[in-house]
Amino acid sequence: MNELALLLAATLASGTPLALAGLGLLLNEKSGVLNLGAEGMMLVAAVAGFAVAFHTGNDWVAFGAGALAGMAMAAIFGWLVIWLGTNQYATGLALSLFGGGFSAFVGVNYVGKKLAAKSAFEVPILADLPFVGPALFKQHPMTYIAIGLTIAIAWFLYRSRAGLVLRAVGESPESAHALGYRVRLIRLGAVLGGGALCGIAGAFLSVVYAPLWVEGLVAGRGWIALALTTFATWRPARTLLGAYLFGGVTMLQFYLQGEGVEIASQLLSMLPYLATIVVLALISRDPAWIRINMPASLGKPFHPGS
Amino acid sequence: MFRLEARPQASPAMALVSPLLALALTVVMAAALFALLGKNPWSGLGVYFFEPLNGRRQMTEVALKATPLILCALGLAVCYRSNVWNIGAEGQFLLGAITAGGVALWATTSGIKASPWVWTPLLMAAGVIGGMGWAAIVAFLRDRFNASEILVSLMLVYIAQQLMNYLVFVPWKDPAGFNFPQTRTFDAMTWLPNLVPQSRLHIGFVVTLVLVALFWIFIFRSWRGFQLQVGGLAPAAARYAGFSARTALWTALLVSGGMAGLAGAMEAAGPLRQLTPHVSTGYGFTAIIVCFVGRLHPVGIVLSGILLSMFLIGGELGQSRLGLPNALTGVFQGLLLFILLACDTLINYRVRWQRSSASAGTAR
Amino acid sequence: MIEMNKRFLLQAAVAVLALAAIAGCGEKQAPKPAEAPKAEAKAAPAPPPKPEPLKAAWVYVGPVGDAGWTFAHDNGRKAAEAEFGDKIKTSFVEKVPEGADAERVFRDLATQGNKIIFATSFGYMEPMLKVAGEFPDVKFEHATGYKTAPNMRIYDSSFYQDAYLAGIIAGKMSKTGTIGFVGSFPIPEVLRNINAFTLGAQTVNPKIKTKVVWVSTWFDPPKEGEAAQSLINGGADVLLQNTDSTAVLQTAEKNGKYAFGWDSDMSAFAPKAHLASAIVDWSGYYKKAIKDVMENTWKTERTVWGVKEGANDLIKIADVIPEEIRKKVQEIKDGMKAGTFEVFSGPIMGNDGKERLAKDIKADQAWKDKVDFYVKGIDGKIPSAK
């Protein structure tokens, strides 16, 4: 029983960076912009966050630095894609590539450095509850922030005027423009917001989860986060669950290996990816659901006056 | 304020100037970066742009590295023109290597002797089938379950990598290999015949060029190719005209999967001659960039494949000759792509200087 | 959006040609490569010309900053550079993938005048062998491999000795009786280490159990951390690893458990959790190899060094470890240094009940090369066993 509680706790921790990045990409995509540069943004943010944590000793300032770094990278992307109308897929890929090289480049002096020791986190009182305590209440605050953000973003998208405008821009930028909304600025806002969240995810990896910096630290999690938004059919709650599913199955297969299960570890390592495909197939069966939720203008550029 | 104004029609002059401008800008930025790092800018540029083509051996290496990139990118071009977003070429590449490797291993252990001209087509066919099969999973899940091909193809990449790991660690492990993760070396009769003596360039390169021509015909001159592209550009019109979206989906994925698989087979039977966990160095993903830089056009893809190979090789040379950090290659590739994409805007838009922001009208 | 311009053909070709022209012109003006040693102008009389420095190159599979495997090799290179001064000129290429690209890198290094080239990962074996055949007067050195040629030889270290010593400590410090290992890939070296770790622990606590988790990578800190967490959740309270980052150690610290450093001194990363660091020092070998080339005594052989030659060691042993264990570790280290202590001495039972080494027999190198089983005390099957 205790092992199950620990597995749940590990799942929450493992899913948090994926969830944060996934939510950021969700915002992006709801406005109609597909940013394939998640990996690059997360890497640059990770090195920025680590450097700031190293010099200031303050994790939260580091997360802020990560967010800013993510936004800076997203701004380059946003300018190219929104104002110059370049192909979104290619530009995103270029961002990933550039981010990888750039982060490795500037991070050279931070490899092998360590951060100040951290204290363990737990929610007082609740953490002492049997089973539920260790399972849910001994997480880093960022895990709870991620859950809170999911609710906040869901509220924003589906219950607030601003969110409605954002979704309108994503569905039909021409109509939104005709109504007088500044489509390009709104899209930029979404892109920057997405960049900030991806940045926090990257900083979380390097400052809390690992915690260290080395090139390639993100190791493909940006791509997984991208895949998750599709998996989640662009709904915030599903993004969170998808992140936990992925993180959970990853921890599960480690657990199975440790128990000496006699399946080759390479095959067990396939589990998280297989699980994602299977669940996706099951939940995608309704094409109407996808049509309702996928932003219609996703991937297409918009030019006012064109 | 600078403002972008749509041109009434695409400017042919800019179409010519844009890539030149982009390359010139990248060269300038690269030189600046080199200087910043304390290296001679000319040597730096030389190592990236000149050295990789300096000599016959060097040129064959560029061609060798470009071959899998071009093959994968050709297939992806068909896919992307049809608006099918296959990003799992890497996985399809690995499956092609696995199936071709499987045939080669069978040939090696079974003792059947035949000329390379028998084995080579067989291996290539095996590779195509392997890649197609892997892509078929993506097509099936999209067709039957509406599952996004972006996600499925990406997940299948990781699964393919683990599958390769499993195969070289367990059933196909070389018994004389001291338990290291690799298969036997393939018997010489299964190796791809060499094209240029004293080099590693094999006939796969010729096959690739032939395919470039075939793809050009397919995309620009065939009815099916036309259907696919209309389906990608204007799905409603395509439906109205009776072009089947389902056929387009399957065609696009099978073609791109087959091409990636072929590339994988060539890599395994060409320079490597065995299977290891390192058959691919991310060819499937780099090919996506090659595809876009080449503007989804077969000839453009050949040129951009060569250019990106030069960058990759230049990165290695930069390290060994000048002590440049490895990370620079990624920075350059990203920069080149950014600048190229930005300059391409000039083909369809004019830059206008606007005095006051009180200009009324549609633009905001 | 997507321009299907026929003119694209022409302009793209022009672009590439222009590029080559620009660079070509630039190249002619380029001075010699920036790294050339400065020749000092001397007044008359001219001294005898200095002999050309010996060019030595290293090829790495990872980044030099990985603080692990590649970092250790690069430290060895730097030590050799310091030792020989301006008699040698070293260079390196990092992050070279172990596939078809490696061959090109070796060939280029050989044509650039390097007289000795070191390849620091198993996957470089076949490419290096091919290139060695084409450059008979260049010496090739391959780490952790098994194929040789008249101008190619192999070298390796004995990490398992460090793992054994760590095991002794782990056996004592584990309160739950379960220790954990984060493994990269199930290759013989890693299996040796896992077995040695377990055997060492069993000398202190015969009932010790080892749990193994494979991450299928040499380097992915978040994943290594997750694997470590999973082991801790499963009851392991002392961890060892074969991956290259400090993540496992840091995860142990976070959970209040113990772990060891690997490849380099990692004590600074986890003051409470760190028990000792298992290190490798390649500098001795690199100095010897270069000396062999300089003095023309180079010959094809296989060199496996360990604690005896100073290539492996367990250092920074923590104060929290009881005195009797430290004494035991030192004793065994002395035995290793004297060459009298062999980690793999019979009887050794596999975890499938089969006897793998008879009583009183000391394993030879061939036996060690072929390790493909888990010793008793480890659950599960190796993911490379049929």
Coordinates of N, CA, C and O in Angstrom, one line a residue, chain C residues 16 40 82 92 118 150 160 190 195 202 211 222 225 235 245 268-269 281 331 369 371 384:
Chain C
V16 N 24.1 28.2 -53.7 CA 25.1 27.3 -53.2 C 26.4 27.7 -53.9 O 27.5 27.7 -53.2
E40 N 58.8 31.5 -32.3 CA 59.5 32.6 -31.7 C 60.6 33.1 -32.6 O 61.4 32.3 -33.1
A82 N 49.7 18.5 -19.8 CA 50.6 19.2 -18.8 C 51.9 18.5 -18.6 O 52.9 19.1 -18.5
F92 N 40.5 17.6 -29.4 CA 39.4 16.6 -29.1 C 38.2 17.0 -29.9 O 38.0 18.2 -30.3
F118 N 42.6 8.5 -29.7 CA 41.9 7.8 -28.7 C 40.4 7.8 -28.9 O 39.9 8.9 -29.1
P150 N 47.2 -4.4 -36.2 CA 48.6 -4.1 -35.9 C 48.9 -2.6 -35.4 O 49.8 -2.4 -34.7
Y160 N 34.7 -2.3 -11.7 CA 34.1 -3.3 -10.8 C 34.8 -3.3 -9.4 O 34.2 -3.7 -8.4
V190 N 28.7 -3.0 -17.1 CA 27.7 -2.7 -16.1 C 27.3 -3.9 -15.3 O 27.1 -3.8 -14.1
N195 N 27.2 -6.9 -10.2 CA 27.6 -8.1 -9.5 C 28.6 -7.9 -8.4 O 28.5 -8.3 -7.3
Q202 N 27.5 -8.5 0.1 CA 27.2 -9.8 0.8 C 28.3 -10.2 1.8 O 28.0 -11.0 2.6
K211 N 18.3 -4.3 -6.1 CA 17.3 -4.1 -7.1 C 18.0 -3.3 -8.2 O 18.7 -2.3 -7.9
P222 N 17.0 13.9 -15.3 CA 15.7 13.7 -14.7 C 15.3 12.3 -14.6 O 14.7 11.8 -13.6
G225 N 17.1 10.4 -12.0 CA 16.4 10.8 -10.7 C 15.2 10.0 -10.5 O 14.9 9.5 -9.4
G235 N 12.2 0.4 -1.5 CA 12.9 -0.1 -0.3 C 14.4 0.0 -0.3 O 15.0 -0.3 0.7
S245 N 25.4 11.2 -14.3 CA 25.2 12.5 -13.7 C 25.1 12.3 -12.2 O 25.1 11.2 -11.6
A268 N 30.5 17.0 -3.2 CA 30.0 18.3 -2.9 C 28.5 18.4 -3.2 O 27.8 19.3 -2.8
F269 N 28.0 17.4 -4.0 CA 26.6 17.5 -4.4 C 25.6 17.0 -3.4 O 24.4 17.2 -3.5
D281 N 40.7 7.2 -13.3 CA 41.7 8.2 -13.6 C 42.5 7.7 -14.8 O 43.3 6.7 -14.7
E331 N 41.9 -2.5 3.7 CA 42.6 -3.8 3.6 C 42.4 -4.4 2.2 O 43.3 -4.8 1.6
D369 N 35.1 -10.8 -19.0 CA 34.6 -10.2 -20.2 C 33.2 -10.7 -20.6 O 32.4 -10.1 -21.3
V371 N 30.7 -11.7 -18.6 CA 29.6 -11.7 -17.6 C 28.3 -11.4 -18.2 O 28.1 -10.3 -18.8
S384 N 19.3 -8.6 -21.5 CA 20.0 -8.9 -22.7 C 20.2 -10.4 -22.7 O 20.9 -11.0 -23.6

